[in-house]
Coordinates of C-alpha atoms and ligand atoms in Angstrom, one line a residue:
X96 CA 0.0 0.0 0.0
X97 CA 3.0 2.3 0.3
X98 CA 2.9 2.5 -3.6
X99 CA -0.5 4.1 -3.6
X100 CA 0.3 6.8 -1.0
X101 CA 3.6 7.4 -2.9
X102 CA 1.5 7.8 -6.1
X103 CA -1.0 10.1 -4.2
X104 CA 1.8 12.2 -2.6
X105 CA 3.7 12.6 -5.9
X106 CA 1.1 12.9 -8.5
X107 CA -1.8 14.7 -7.0
X108 CA 0.2 18.0 -6.5
X109 CA 1.7 17.5 -9.9
X110 CA -1.6 17.2 -11.5
X111 CA -3.0 20.2 -9.6
X112 CA 0.1 22.2 -10.5
X113 CA -0.4 21.2 -14.2
X114 CA -4.1 22.0 -14.5
X115 CA -3.7 25.3 -12.7
X116 CA -0.8 26.5 -15.0
X117 CA -2.3 25.0 -18.2
X118 CA -5.4 27.1 -17.7
X119 CA -3.4 30.2 -17.2
X120 CA -0.6 29.8 -19.7
X121 CA -1.0 32.1 -22.7
X122 CA -3.5 34.3 -21.1
X123 CA -1.3 36.0 -18.5
X124 CA 0.0 39.4 -18.9
X125 CA 2.4 39.9 -21.8
X126 CA 1.3 36.4 -23.0
X127 CA 0.5 36.2 -26.9
X128 CA -3.1 36.8 -27.9
X129 CA -5.3 37.4 -30.9
X130 CA -8.2 38.5 -29.2
X131 CA -9.4 39.9 -25.9
X132 CA -11.2 36.6 -25.4
X133 CA -7.7 35.0 -24.9
X134 CA -7.0 37.4 -22.0
X135 CA -9.8 36.3 -19.6
X136 CA -7.4 34.9 -16.9
X137 CA -6.3 38.3 -15.7
X138 CA -9.3 40.6 -14.8
X139 CA -9.1 44.1 -16.4
X140 CA -6.6 42.8 -19.2
X141 CA -7.3 43.0 -22.9
X142 CA -5.4 42.1 -26.1
X143 CA -3.3 44.9 -27.2
X144 CA -3.6 45.4 -31.0
X145 CA -0.2 46.8 -31.4
X146 CA 1.7 44.3 -29.0
X147 CA -0.5 41.2 -29.7
X148 CA 0.0 40.4 -26.0
X149 CA -2.4 40.6 -23.0
X150 CA -2.0 44.1 -21.3
X151 CA -3.9 45.9 -18.5
X152 CA -6.6 48.2 -19.5
X153 CA -5.6 51.9 -19.7
X154 CA -7.4 52.5 -16.5
X155 CA -5.2 50.0 -14.7
X156 CA -1.4 49.2 -14.2
X157 CA 0.5 45.8 -14.2
X158 CA 0.8 44.9 -10.5
X159 CA 2.5 41.5 -11.3
X160 CA 2.0 38.9 -14.1
X161 CA -1.4 37.9 -12.9
X162 CA -3.0 41.2 -11.6
X163 CA -4.0 44.5 -13.0
X164 CA -4.7 47.1 -10.4
X165 CA -6.6 50.3 -10.8
X166 CA -4.4 53.4 -11.4
X167 CA -3.8 55.7 -8.6
X168 CA -5.5 59.0 -8.0
X169 CA -3.9 62.4 -7.4
X170 CA -1.7 62.5 -4.2
X171 CA -2.1 58.7 -3.8
X172 CA 1.0 56.7 -2.8
X173 CA 2.9 55.2 -5.9
X174 CA 6.0 53.4 -7.0
X175 CA 6.1 54.3 -10.6
X176 CA 4.7 56.9 -13.0
X177 CA 2.9 54.2 -15.0
X178 CA 0.7 53.7 -11.9
X179 CA -0.6 57.2 -11.8
X180 CA -4.1 57.8 -13.2
X181 CA -4.1 61.5 -14.3
X182 CA -2.4 62.9 -17.3
X183 CA 0.6 65.1 -16.8
X184 CA 1.3 63.6 -13.3
X185 CA 4.4 61.9 -12.3
X186 CA 5.3 59.5 -9.4
X187 CA 7.3 61.2 -6.7
X188 CA 6.4 58.7 -4.0
X189 CA 2.9 60.1 -4.5
X190 CA 1.3 61.0 -7.9
X191 CA 1.8 64.7 -8.4
X192 CA 2.0 67.2 -11.3
X193 CA 5.1 67.1 -13.6
X194 CA 7.5 69.9 -12.9
X195 CA 6.1 72.0 -15.8
X196 CA 2.6 71.9 -14.5
X197 CA 0.6 73.0 -11.4
X198 CA -2.4 71.6 -9.7
X199 CA -5.6 73.5 -10.8
X200 CA -9.0 72.5 -9.2
X201 CA -8.9 68.9 -10.5
X202 CA -6.2 68.7 -13.1
X203 CA -2.5 69.5 -13.8
X204 CA -2.2 72.5 -16.1
X205 CA 1.0 74.0 -17.6
X206 CA 2.6 76.6 -15.4
X207 CA 1.6 80.2 -16.2
X208 CA 4.1 82.4 -18.1
X209 CA 4.9 86.1 -17.5
X210 CA 2.1 88.7 -17.9
X211 CA -0.6 85.8 -18.1
X212 CA -3.5 85.7 -15.7
X213 CA -3.0 83.7 -12.4
X214 CA -5.5 85.4 -9.9
X215 CA -7.0 82.9 -7.6
X216 CA -4.5 80.2 -8.7
X217 CA -1.7 81.6 -6.6
X218 CA 2.0 81.8 -6.8
X219 CA 2.8 78.2 -7.3
X220 CA 0.9 78.3 -10.7
X221 CA 3.5 80.7 -12.3
X222 CA 6.6 79.6 -13.9
X223 CA 9.8 79.4 -11.9
X224 CA 11.1 82.7 -10.5
X225 CA 7.6 84.3 -11.0
X226 CA 4.7 85.1 -8.6
X227 CA 1.1 86.1 -9.1
X228 CA 1.0 89.8 -8.2
X229 CA -2.6 89.8 -6.9
X230 CA -4.6 87.2 -5.2
X231 CA -7.9 87.8 -7.1
X232 CA -7.2 89.4 -10.5
X233 CA -3.4 89.3 -10.8
X234 CA -1.0 88.0 -13.5
X235 CA 2.5 86.4 -13.3
X236 CA 5.4 88.7 -12.9
X237 CA 9.1 87.9 -12.7
X238 CA 10.7 88.3 -9.2
X239 CA 13.2 91.0 -8.4
X240 CA 16.5 90.6 -10.6
X241 CA 14.6 88.3 -13.0
X242 CA 13.7 89.2 -16.6
X243 CA 10.8 88.1 -18.4
X244 CA 11.0 86.4 -21.7
X245 CA 7.7 85.1 -23.5
X246 CA 8.0 81.7 -21.6
X247 CA 10.2 82.2 -18.4
X248 CA 11.9 84.5 -15.9
X249 CA 15.7 84.4 -16.2
X250 CA 18.2 85.6 -13.8
X251 CA 20.6 88.7 -14.8
X252 CA 23.4 86.2 -14.3
X253 CA 21.9 83.9 -16.9
X254 CA 21.3 86.7 -19.3
X255 CA 24.9 87.9 -18.8
X256 CA 26.3 84.4 -19.6
X257 CA 24.3 84.2 -22.8
X258 CA 25.6 87.9 -23.7
X259 CA 29.2 87.0 -22.8
X260 CA 29.0 83.7 -24.8
X261 CA 27.7 85.7 -27.9
X262 CA 30.5 88.1 -27.5
X263 CA 33.2 85.4 -27.4
X264 CA 31.7 83.7 -30.4
X265 CA 31.9 87.0 -32.3
X266 CA 35.5 87.4 -31.4
X267 CA 36.3 83.9 -32.4
X268 CA 34.5 84.4 -35.8
X269 CA 36.3 87.7 -36.3
X270 CA 39.6 86.1 -35.5
X271 CA 39.1 83.2 -37.9
X272 CA 38.3 85.8 -40.6
X273 CA 41.6 87.6 -39.9
X274 CA 43.6 84.2 -40.2
X275 CA 42.2 83.7 -43.6
Ligands
NAG357 C1 -7.2 33.2 -29.0 O1 -8.5 32.8 -29.2 C2 -9.0 32.5 -30.3 C3 -10.4 32.1 -30.4 O2 -10.7 31.3 -29.2 C4 -8.1 31.2 -30.7 O3 -8.4 30.8 -32.1 C5 -6.5 31.6 -30.8 O4 -5.8 30.5 -31.0 C6 -6.2 32.2 -29.5 N1 -4.8 32.7 -29.6 C7 -4.0 32.6 -28.6 C8 -2.7 33.2 -29.0 O5 -4.2 31.9 -27.6
NAG358 C1 -1.4 68.0 -20.2 O1 -0.3 68.6 -20.7 C2 -0.3 69.0 -22.1 C3 1.1 69.7 -22.4 O2 1.3 70.7 -21.7 C4 -1.5 69.9 -22.4 O3 -1.6 70.2 -23.7 C5 -2.7 69.1 -21.9 O4 -3.9 69.9 -22.1 C6 -2.6 68.7 -20.6 N1 -3.8 67.9 -20.2 C7 -4.6 68.1 -19.1 C8 -5.7 67.3 -19.0 O5 -4.2 69.0 -18.2
NAG359 C1 3.4 85.4 -3.6 O1 4.7 85.9 -3.8 C2 4.8 87.2 -3.4 C3 6.2 87.8 -4.0 O2 7.3 86.8 -3.5 C4 4.5 87.4 -2.0 O3 4.6 88.7 -1.6 C5 3.2 86.9 -1.6 O4 3.0 86.8 -0.3 C6 3.1 85.5 -2.2 N1 1.8 85.1 -2.1 C7 1.3 83.9 -1.5 C8 -0.1 83.6 -1.3 O5 2.2 83.0 -1.2

């Protein structure tokens, strides 16, 4: 009778393992598919028409090879940008606006450039080195010692470096002309 218990001990787990995997194989995330009907093993996955593999729906991210988790909302804890739900957000331990954007009422919008209206949106809505000059009907103005271009506020030092580089370039061009 030892042979029967040996058979049971060895084969039953093997058969269970085989069946559970055979059902799943080919339908796990990143597995080949031709149609979303192939991707039923992992809930909230679909057959990507471009990759021809099972991928999480756009509303979800890949948690592991068998799980698609719902994407994370604003300020939610995250591990990767691909987990963040909203457009123009990035994962910095939490899903927040990318550096070029600020948080408006319920979305991330591009930072406001000099002389454009900011009003109630406050100082953090203006581009770097600019602030909102009034709390209700203001517009973004550059801070002291910063000069406005159409898209940014630059320090006098930055402007000087640009000017000096141009000057040096002019001298080099002139010098090369003399050598000719
Ligand atoms: C996907 O499902 C279709 C229809 O059931 C089947 O013909 C096809 O072989 C499956 N493709 C893969 C890669 O499993
Ligand atoms: C995301 O950022 C882009 C580029 O700045 C902008 O065109 C788009 O409107 C933004 N989308 C939303 C929903 O804020
Ligand atoms: C915005 O910035 C200006 C200039 O630095 C400052 O005087 C003002 O108090 C700031 N307002 C807020 C709400 O932080």
